[in-house]
């Protein structure tokens, strides 16, 4: 094979690989930043599930982050775009602008509505769940959006989640929902086996007062069992 032809072939291959993988790499970086931010949430109140892929009615839905909490279900779409971002709530497309370069991309609010639809179908036996859609961007972007849906930077993500503080889901229901989502996910990455086992375990150890988890505590007079919703719920029992 002629060396010049080989060099051209390798260059073309390299360009195609960069074009294909660069968006995926940028997307992964954005999702990773959001995942790190979400670790600041209290894991007794919020269960964070990252990179969940569901297959509903033959259609695949890849959800960046799902948070199952006592306050509802948060569905988060993460974007790692650079430049100015323009868009309205119901626009079909938003615009990324970097100097004279402009590019349209599918409205992430509509994209996330599809994710919520998939979750609602999966959790159809739970009629009164509250779903909260949040779109989050890294600081590479400058947001010029006007929406009713929360569109925030990653450093504001946790604060945005915490503003929804009305109690709607007890611990037993929350653990059931987590187990259903993990069982239904079709991608093998991050199987969360320990979380699934813990959810099933907690499902059988519920507070008789509020439905919260009964957990082991160490008090003044030794080890006892108490509700994880303390101080709102003060249920306790001695360790047998």
PDB file of C-alpha atoms in Angstrom:
ATOM      1  CA  UNK A   1       0.000   0.000   0.000  1.00  0.00           C
ATOM      2  CA  UNK A   2       1.279   3.442  -0.942  1.00  0.00           C
ATOM      3  CA  UNK A   3       2.412   5.377   2.156  1.00  0.00           C
ATOM      4  CA  UNK A   4       0.601   8.573   1.118  1.00  0.00           C
ATOM      5  CA  UNK A   5      -2.652   6.650   0.690  1.00  0.00           C
ATOM      6  CA  UNK A   6      -2.197   5.053   4.125  1.00  0.00           C
ATOM      7  CA  UNK A   7      -1.589   8.461   5.728  1.00  0.00           C
ATOM      8  CA  UNK A   8      -4.703   9.923   4.089  1.00  0.00           C
ATOM      9  CA  UNK A   9      -6.744   6.891   5.164  1.00  0.00           C
ATOM     10  CA  UNK A  10      -5.558   7.235   8.778  1.00  0.00           C
ATOM     11  CA  UNK A  11      -6.289  10.978   8.798  1.00  0.00           C
ATOM     12  CA  UNK A  12      -9.810  10.432   7.490  1.00  0.00           C
ATOM     13  CA  UNK A  13     -10.348   7.676  10.051  1.00  0.00           C
ATOM     14  CA  UNK A  14      -9.067   9.919  12.844  1.00  0.00           C
ATOM     15  CA  UNK A  15     -11.402  12.757  11.784  1.00  0.00           C
ATOM     16  CA  UNK A  16     -14.395  10.408  11.689  1.00  0.00           C
ATOM     17  CA  UNK A  17     -13.544   8.994  15.135  1.00  0.00           C
ATOM     18  CA  UNK A  18     -13.135  12.474  16.619  1.00  0.00           C
ATOM     19  CA  UNK A  19     -16.421  13.598  15.064  1.00  0.00           C
ATOM     20  CA  UNK A  20     -18.223  10.536  16.431  1.00  0.00           C
ATOM     21  CA  UNK A  21     -16.723  10.316  19.909  1.00  0.00           C
ATOM     22  CA  UNK A  22     -16.205  13.992  20.854  1.00  0.00           C
ATOM     23  CA  UNK A  23     -19.925  14.657  21.596  1.00  0.00           C
ATOM     24  CA  UNK A  24     -20.081  11.427  23.616  1.00  0.00           C
ATOM     25  CA  UNK A  25     -16.981  12.386  25.613  1.00  0.00           C
ATOM     26  CA  UNK A  26     -18.332  15.889  26.273  1.00  0.00           C
ATOM     27  CA  UNK A  27     -21.659  14.396  27.301  1.00  0.00           C
ATOM     28  CA  UNK A  28     -19.952  11.983  29.681  1.00  0.00           C
ATOM     29  CA  UNK A  29     -17.954  14.835  31.254  1.00  0.00           C
ATOM     30  CA  UNK A  30     -21.148  16.840  31.808  1.00  0.00           C
ATOM     31  CA  UNK A  31     -22.963  13.865  33.332  1.00  0.00           C
ATOM     32  CA  UNK A  32     -19.981  13.148  35.586  1.00  0.00           C
ATOM     33  CA  UNK A  33     -19.980  16.743  36.889  1.00  0.00           C
ATOM     34  CA  UNK A  34     -23.694  16.525  37.635  1.00  0.00           C
ATOM     35  CA  UNK A  35     -23.215  13.154  39.374  1.00  0.00           C
ATOM     36  CA  UNK A  36     -20.559  14.668  41.648  1.00  0.00           C
ATOM     37  CA  UNK A  37     -22.836  17.600  42.490  1.00  0.00           C
ATOM     38  CA  UNK A  38     -25.712  15.250  43.334  1.00  0.00           C
ATOM     39  CA  UNK A  39     -23.562  13.451  45.917  1.00  0.00           C
ATOM     40  CA  UNK A  40     -24.152  16.470  48.152  1.00  0.00           C
ATOM     41  CA  UNK A  41     -27.790  15.403  48.590  1.00  0.00           C
ATOM     42  CA  UNK A  42     -28.771  13.572  51.776  1.00  0.00           C
ATOM     43  CA  UNK A  43     -28.821   9.912  50.722  1.00  0.00           C
ATOM     44  CA  UNK A  44     -31.494   9.093  53.307  1.00  0.00           C
ATOM     45  CA  UNK A  45     -33.928  11.429  51.555  1.00  0.00           C
ATOM     46  CA  UNK A  46     -32.711  11.222  47.947  1.00  0.00           C
ATOM     47  CA  UNK A  47     -31.757   8.130  45.955  1.00  0.00           C
ATOM     48  CA  UNK A  48     -29.695   9.128  42.913  1.00  0.00           C
ATOM     49  CA  UNK A  49     -29.673   6.875  39.841  1.00  0.00           C
ATOM     50  CA  UNK A  50     -27.275   7.816  37.052  1.00  0.00           C
ATOM     51  CA  UNK A  51     -27.355   6.775  33.397  1.00  0.00           C
ATOM     52  CA  UNK A  52     -30.599   4.822  33.293  1.00  0.00           C
ATOM     53  CA  UNK A  53     -31.683   3.388  29.949  1.00  0.00           C
ATOM     54  CA  UNK A  54     -35.265   2.176  29.630  1.00  0.00           C
ATOM     55  CA  UNK A  55     -37.015   0.453  26.748  1.00  0.00           C
ATOM     56  CA  UNK A  56     -40.665   1.453  26.659  1.00  0.00           C
ATOM     57  CA  UNK A  57     -42.970   0.224  23.878  1.00  0.00           C
ATOM     58  CA  UNK A  58     -39.944  -0.549  21.691  1.00  0.00           C
ATOM     59  CA  UNK A  59     -38.383   2.899  22.136  1.00  0.00           C
ATOM     60  CA  UNK A  60     -35.163   3.432  24.058  1.00  0.00           C
ATOM     61  CA  UNK A  61     -34.910   6.309  26.543  1.00  0.00           C
ATOM     62  CA  UNK A  62     -31.520   7.182  28.059  1.00  0.00           C
ATOM     63  CA  UNK A  63     -31.978   9.282  31.192  1.00  0.00           C
ATOM     64  CA  UNK A  64     -28.924  11.053  32.594  1.00  0.00           C
ATOM     65  CA  UNK A  65     -30.089  11.243  36.215  1.00  0.00           C
ATOM     66  CA  UNK A  66     -33.183  10.144  38.137  1.00  0.00           C
ATOM     67  CA  UNK A  67     -33.614  11.139  41.769  1.00  0.00           C
ATOM     68  CA  UNK A  68     -36.261   9.272  43.732  1.00  0.00           C
ATOM     69  CA  UNK A  69     -37.025  11.234  46.876  1.00  0.00           C
ATOM     70  CA  UNK A  70     -39.630  11.774  49.575  1.00  0.00           C
ATOM     71  CA  UNK A  71     -40.572  14.942  47.655  1.00  0.00           C
ATOM     72  CA  UNK A  72     -41.138  13.418  44.225  1.00  0.00           C
ATOM     73  CA  UNK A  73     -39.124  12.166  41.271  1.00  0.00           C
ATOM     74  CA  UNK A  74     -36.571  14.486  39.686  1.00  0.00           C
ATOM     75  CA  UNK A  75     -35.612  13.794  36.070  1.00  0.00           C
ATOM     76  CA  UNK A  76     -32.441  15.596  35.011  1.00  0.00           C
ATOM     77  CA  UNK A  77     -31.042  16.153  31.523  1.00  0.00           C
ATOM     78  CA  UNK A  78     -27.400  17.329  31.470  1.00  0.00           C
ATOM     79  CA  UNK A  79     -25.819  19.346  28.652  1.00  0.00           C
ATOM     80  CA  UNK A  80     -22.136  20.182  28.282  1.00  0.00           C
ATOM     81  CA  UNK A  81     -22.403  22.775  25.500  1.00  0.00           C
ATOM     82  CA  UNK A  82     -20.135  25.766  24.956  1.00  0.00           C
ATOM     83  CA  UNK A  83     -21.300  29.268  23.980  1.00  0.00           C
ATOM     84  CA  UNK A  84     -24.548  31.173  24.297  1.00  0.00           C
ATOM     85  CA  UNK A  85     -27.683  29.044  24.537  1.00  0.00           C
ATOM     86  CA  UNK A  86     -30.968  30.537  23.283  1.00  0.00           C
ATOM     87  CA  UNK A  87     -34.376  28.913  23.663  1.00  0.00           C
ATOM     88  CA  UNK A  88     -37.960  29.089  24.907  1.00  0.00           C
ATOM     89  CA  UNK A  89     -40.105  26.506  26.697  1.00  0.00           C
ATOM     90  CA  UNK A  90     -42.012  25.186  23.665  1.00  0.00           C
ATOM     91  CA  UNK A  91     -39.499  25.764  20.859  1.00  0.00           C
ATOM     92  CA  UNK A  92     -38.792  22.633  18.862  1.00  0.00           C
ATOM     93  CA  UNK A  93     -35.103  23.557  18.703  1.00  0.00           C
ATOM     94  CA  UNK A  94     -32.723  25.692  20.730  1.00  0.00           C
ATOM     95  CA  UNK A  95     -29.667  27.500  19.350  1.00  0.00           C
ATOM     96  CA  UNK A  96     -26.035  27.250  20.367  1.00  0.00           C
ATOM     97  CA  UNK A  97     -24.096  30.366  19.359  1.00  0.00           C
ATOM     98  CA  UNK A  98     -20.296  30.706  19.403  1.00  0.00           C
ATOM     99  CA  UNK A  99     -19.382  33.996  17.724  1.00  0.00           C
ATOM    100  CA  UNK A 100     -20.671  33.622  14.134  1.00  0.00           C
ATOM    101  CA  UNK A 101     -21.168  29.872  14.446  1.00  0.00           C
ATOM    102  CA  UNK A 102     -24.756  28.828  15.158  1.00  0.00           C
ATOM    103  CA  UNK A 103     -26.114  25.333  15.590  1.00  0.00           C
ATOM    104  CA  UNK A 104     -29.619  24.084  16.362  1.00  0.00           C
ATOM    105  CA  UNK A 105     -30.233  21.228  18.776  1.00  0.00           C
ATOM    106  CA  UNK A 106     -33.394  19.548  20.019  1.00  0.00           C
ATOM    107  CA  UNK A 107     -35.074  21.389  22.892  1.00  0.00           C
ATOM    108  CA  UNK A 108     -33.858  19.533  26.041  1.00  0.00           C
ATOM    109  CA  UNK A 109     -37.128  20.341  27.829  1.00  0.00           C
ATOM    110  CA  UNK A 110     -39.033  18.369  25.188  1.00  0.00           C
ATOM    111  CA  UNK A 111     -36.348  15.695  25.349  1.00  0.00           C
ATOM    112  CA  UNK A 112     -36.828  15.390  29.104  1.00  0.00           C
ATOM    113  CA  UNK A 113     -40.604  15.247  28.693  1.00  0.00           C
ATOM    114  CA  UNK A 114     -40.009  12.053  26.719  1.00  0.00           C
ATOM    115  CA  UNK A 115     -37.962  10.681  29.614  1.00  0.00           C
ATOM    116  CA  UNK A 116     -40.726  11.518  32.085  1.00  0.00           C
ATOM    117  CA  UNK A 117     -43.275   9.849  29.815  1.00  0.00           C
ATOM    118  CA  UNK A 118     -41.166   6.665  29.872  1.00  0.00           C
ATOM    119  CA  UNK A 119     -40.971   6.769  33.680  1.00  0.00           C
ATOM    120  CA  UNK A 120     -44.700   7.396  34.024  1.00  0.00           C
ATOM    121  CA  UNK A 121     -45.377   4.357  31.858  1.00  0.00           C
ATOM    122  CA  UNK A 122     -42.980   2.239  33.924  1.00  0.00           C
ATOM    123  CA  UNK A 123     -44.494   3.465  37.198  1.00  0.00           C
ATOM    124  CA  UNK A 124     -48.111   3.492  36.016  1.00  0.00           C
ATOM    125  CA  UNK A 125     -49.278   1.713  39.177  1.00  0.00           C
ATOM    126  CA  UNK A 126     -48.249   4.772  41.200  1.00  0.00           C
ATOM    127  CA  UNK A 127     -50.900   7.258  40.088  1.00  0.00           C
ATOM    128  CA  UNK A 128     -50.094  10.330  42.145  1.00  0.00           C
ATOM    129  CA  UNK A 129     -46.335  10.713  41.810  1.00  0.00           C
ATOM    130  CA  UNK A 130     -44.920  14.177  41.230  1.00  0.00           C
ATOM    131  CA  UNK A 131     -42.292  14.540  38.511  1.00  0.00           C
ATOM    132  CA  UNK A 132     -39.912  17.478  38.307  1.00  0.00           C
ATOM    133  CA  UNK A 133     -37.992  18.184  35.094  1.00  0.00           C
ATOM    134  CA  UNK A 134     -34.635  19.929  35.426  1.00  0.00           C
ATOM    135  CA  UNK A 135     -32.218  20.822  32.625  1.00  0.00           C
ATOM    136  CA  UNK A 136     -28.673  21.538  33.750  1.00  0.00           C
ATOM    137  CA  UNK A 137     -25.723  23.008  31.839  1.00  0.00           C
ATOM    138  CA  UNK A 138     -22.050  23.229  32.713  1.00  0.00           C
ATOM    139  CA  UNK A 139     -20.437  26.663  33.086  1.00  0.00           C
ATOM    140  CA  UNK A 140     -19.087  26.371  29.526  1.00  0.00           C
ATOM    141  CA  UNK A 141     -22.482  27.720  28.457  1.00  0.00           C
ATOM    142  CA  UNK A 142     -24.047  31.134  28.913  1.00  0.00           C
ATOM    143  CA  UNK A 143     -27.784  30.633  29.301  1.00  0.00           C
ATOM    144  CA  UNK A 144     -30.085  33.024  27.429  1.00  0.00           C
ATOM    145  CA  UNK A 145     -33.196  30.895  27.898  1.00  0.00           C
ATOM    146  CA  UNK A 146     -36.722  31.867  28.989  1.00  0.00           C
ATOM    147  CA  UNK A 147     -38.624  28.904  30.408  1.00  0.00           C
ATOM    148  CA  UNK A 148     -41.006  27.770  33.139  1.00  0.00           C
ATOM    149  CA  UNK A 149     -39.059  24.531  33.537  1.00  0.00           C
ATOM    150  CA  UNK A 150     -35.916  24.810  35.661  1.00  0.00           C
ATOM    151  CA  UNK A 151     -32.888  25.376  33.407  1.00  0.00           C
ATOM    152  CA  UNK A 152     -29.859  25.893  35.649  1.00  0.00           C
ATOM    153  CA  UNK A 153     -26.097  25.599  35.893  1.00  0.00           C
ATOM    154  CA  UNK A 154     -24.727  22.504  37.600  1.00  0.00           C
ATOM    155  CA  UNK A 155     -23.516  24.529  40.607  1.00  0.00           C
ATOM    156  CA  UNK A 156     -27.180  25.510  41.226  1.00  0.00           C
ATOM    157  CA  UNK A 157     -28.553  21.994  40.726  1.00  0.00           C
ATOM    158  CA  UNK A 158     -28.744  20.857  44.358  1.00  0.00           C
ATOM    159  CA  UNK A 159     -30.285  24.161  45.481  1.00  0.00           C
ATOM    160  CA  UNK A 160     -32.907  23.856  42.735  1.00  0.00           C
ATOM    161  CA  UNK A 161     -33.819  20.330  43.845  1.00  0.00           C
ATOM    162  CA  UNK A 162     -34.115  21.353  47.500  1.00  0.00           C
ATOM    163  CA  UNK A 163     -36.640  24.075  46.724  1.00  0.00           C
ATOM    164  CA  UNK A 164     -39.204  21.294  46.247  1.00  0.00           C
ATOM    165  CA  UNK A 165     -39.732  20.302  49.864  1.00  0.00           C
ATOM    166  CA  UNK A 166     -43.333  19.080  50.168  1.00  0.00           C
ATOM    167  CA  UNK A 167     -43.427  15.504  51.458  1.00  0.00           C
ATOM    168  CA  UNK A 168     -45.250  13.156  49.046  1.00  0.00           C
ATOM    169  CA  UNK A 169     -43.610   9.707  49.076  1.00  0.00           C
ATOM    170  CA  UNK A 170     -43.018   7.478  52.101  1.00  0.00           C
ATOM    171  CA  UNK A 171     -39.914   5.320  52.431  1.00  0.00           C
ATOM    172  CA  UNK A 172     -41.599   2.081  51.461  1.00  0.00           C
ATOM    173  CA  UNK A 173     -42.963   3.518  48.211  1.00  0.00           C
ATOM    174  CA  UNK A 174     -39.651   5.223  47.463  1.00  0.00           C
ATOM    175  CA  UNK A 175     -37.766   1.932  47.805  1.00  0.00           C
ATOM    176  CA  UNK A 176     -40.317   0.109  45.647  1.00  0.00           C
ATOM    177  CA  UNK A 177     -39.880   2.710  42.889  1.00  0.00           C
ATOM    178  CA  UNK A 178     -36.073   2.464  43.021  1.00  0.00           C
ATOM    179  CA  UNK A 179     -36.264  -1.313  42.760  1.00  0.00           C
ATOM    180  CA  UNK A 180     -38.648  -1.144  39.766  1.00  0.00           C
ATOM    181  CA  UNK A 181     -36.386   1.295  37.884  1.00  0.00           C
ATOM    182  CA  UNK A 182     -33.238  -0.742  38.523  1.00  0.00           C
ATOM    183  CA  UNK A 183     -34.964  -3.949  37.453  1.00  0.00           C
ATOM    184  CA  UNK A 184     -36.246  -2.325  34.247  1.00  0.00           C
ATOM    185  CA  UNK A 185     -32.996  -0.653  33.168  1.00  0.00           C
ATOM    186  CA  UNK A 186     -31.559  -2.218  30.036  1.00  0.00           C
ATOM    187  CA  UNK A 187     -27.979  -0.929  30.122  1.00  0.00           C
ATOM    188  CA  UNK A 188     -25.409  -2.960  32.044  1.00  0.00           C
ATOM    189  CA  UNK A 189     -23.256  -0.003  33.149  1.00  0.00           C
ATOM    190  CA  UNK A 190     -23.435   0.678  36.908  1.00  0.00           C
ATOM    191  CA  UNK A 191     -25.881  -2.046  37.821  1.00  0.00           C
ATOM    192  CA  UNK A 192     -26.288  -0.679  41.377  1.00  0.00           C
ATOM    193  CA  UNK A 193     -26.620  -4.205  42.772  1.00  0.00           C
ATOM    194  CA  UNK A 194     -25.974  -3.103  46.322  1.00  0.00           C
ATOM    195  CA  UNK A 195     -28.625  -0.414  46.042  1.00  0.00           C
ATOM    196  CA  UNK A 196     -31.173  -2.898  44.727  1.00  0.00           C
ATOM    197  CA  UNK A 197     -30.479  -5.306  47.580  1.00  0.00           C
ATOM    198  CA  UNK A 198     -30.701  -2.465  50.090  1.00  0.00           C
ATOM    199  CA  UNK A 199     -34.010  -1.310  48.618  1.00  0.00           C
ATOM    200  CA  UNK A 200     -35.543  -4.769  48.886  1.00  0.00           C
ATOM    201  CA  UNK A 201     -34.218  -5.120  52.424  1.00  0.00           C
ATOM    202  CA  UNK A 202     -35.627  -1.768  53.523  1.00  0.00           C
ATOM    203  CA  UNK A 203     -38.952  -2.580  51.914  1.00  0.00           C
ATOM    204  CA  UNK A 204     -39.468  -5.212  54.624  1.00  0.00           C
ATOM    205  CA  UNK A 205     -38.322  -3.036  57.557  1.00  0.00           C
ATOM    206  CA  UNK A 206     -40.685  -0.074  57.659  1.00  0.00           C
ATOM    207  CA  UNK A 207     -41.684   2.322  60.404  1.00  0.00           C
ATOM    208  CA  UNK A 208     -45.252   1.538  61.573  1.00  0.00           C
ATOM    209  CA  UNK A 209     -45.879   5.267  62.162  1.00  0.00           C
ATOM    210  CA  UNK A 210     -44.792   6.901  58.887  1.00  0.00           C
ATOM    211  CA  UNK A 211     -43.505   4.145  56.565  1.00  0.00           C
ATOM    212  CA  UNK A 212     -39.884   5.282  56.888  1.00  0.00           C
ATOM    213  CA  UNK A 213     -36.874   2.998  57.183  1.00  0.00           C
ATOM    214  CA  UNK A 214     -36.041   1.429  60.550  1.00  0.00           C
ATOM    215  CA  UNK A 215     -32.298   1.802  61.036  1.00  0.00           C
ATOM    216  CA  UNK A 216     -29.846   0.851  63.764  1.00  0.00           C
ATOM    217  CA  UNK A 217     -28.747   3.692  66.033  1.00  0.00           C
ATOM    218  CA  UNK A 218     -26.294   3.996  68.912  1.00  0.00           C
ATOM    219  CA  UNK A 219     -27.731   5.939  71.861  1.00  0.00           C
ATOM    220  CA  UNK A 220     -26.905   6.790  75.456  1.00  0.00           C
ATOM    221  CA  UNK A 221     -28.118   3.387  76.682  1.00  0.00           C
ATOM    222  CA  UNK A 222     -26.747   1.301  73.828  1.00  0.00           C
ATOM    223  CA  UNK A 223     -27.943   0.175  70.413  1.00  0.00           C
ATOM    224  CA  UNK A 224     -31.612   0.606  69.450  1.00  0.00           C
ATOM    225  CA  UNK A 225     -33.743   0.872  66.310  1.00  0.00           C
ATOM    226  CA  UNK A 226     -35.267   4.158  65.200  1.00  0.00           C
ATOM    227  CA  UNK A 227     -36.995   5.742  62.209  1.00  0.00           C
ATOM    228  CA  UNK A 228     -34.717   7.508  59.723  1.00  0.00           C
ATOM    229  CA  UNK A 229     -37.270  10.332  59.522  1.00  0.00           C
ATOM    230  CA  UNK A 230     -36.294  11.508  63.016  1.00  0.00           C
ATOM    231  CA  UNK A 231     -36.941  14.148  64.360  1.00  0.00           C
ATOM    232  CA  UNK A 232     -40.208  14.352  62.392  1.00  0.00           C
ATOM    233  CA  UNK A 233     -40.994  10.765  63.446  1.00  0.00           C
ATOM    234  CA  UNK A 234     -39.829   9.647  66.908  1.00  0.00           C
ATOM    235  CA  UNK A 235     -40.642   5.929  66.634  1.00  0.00           C
ATOM    236  CA  UNK A 236     -38.064   3.677  68.394  1.00  0.00           C
ATOM    237  CA  UNK A 237     -37.800   0.123  69.640  1.00  0.00           C
ATOM    238  CA  UNK A 238     -35.175  -1.788  71.545  1.00  0.00           C
ATOM    239  CA  UNK A 239     -32.815  -4.166  69.820  1.00  0.00           C
ATOM    240  CA  UNK A 240     -33.854  -7.743  70.543  1.00  0.00           C
TER     241      UNK A 240
END
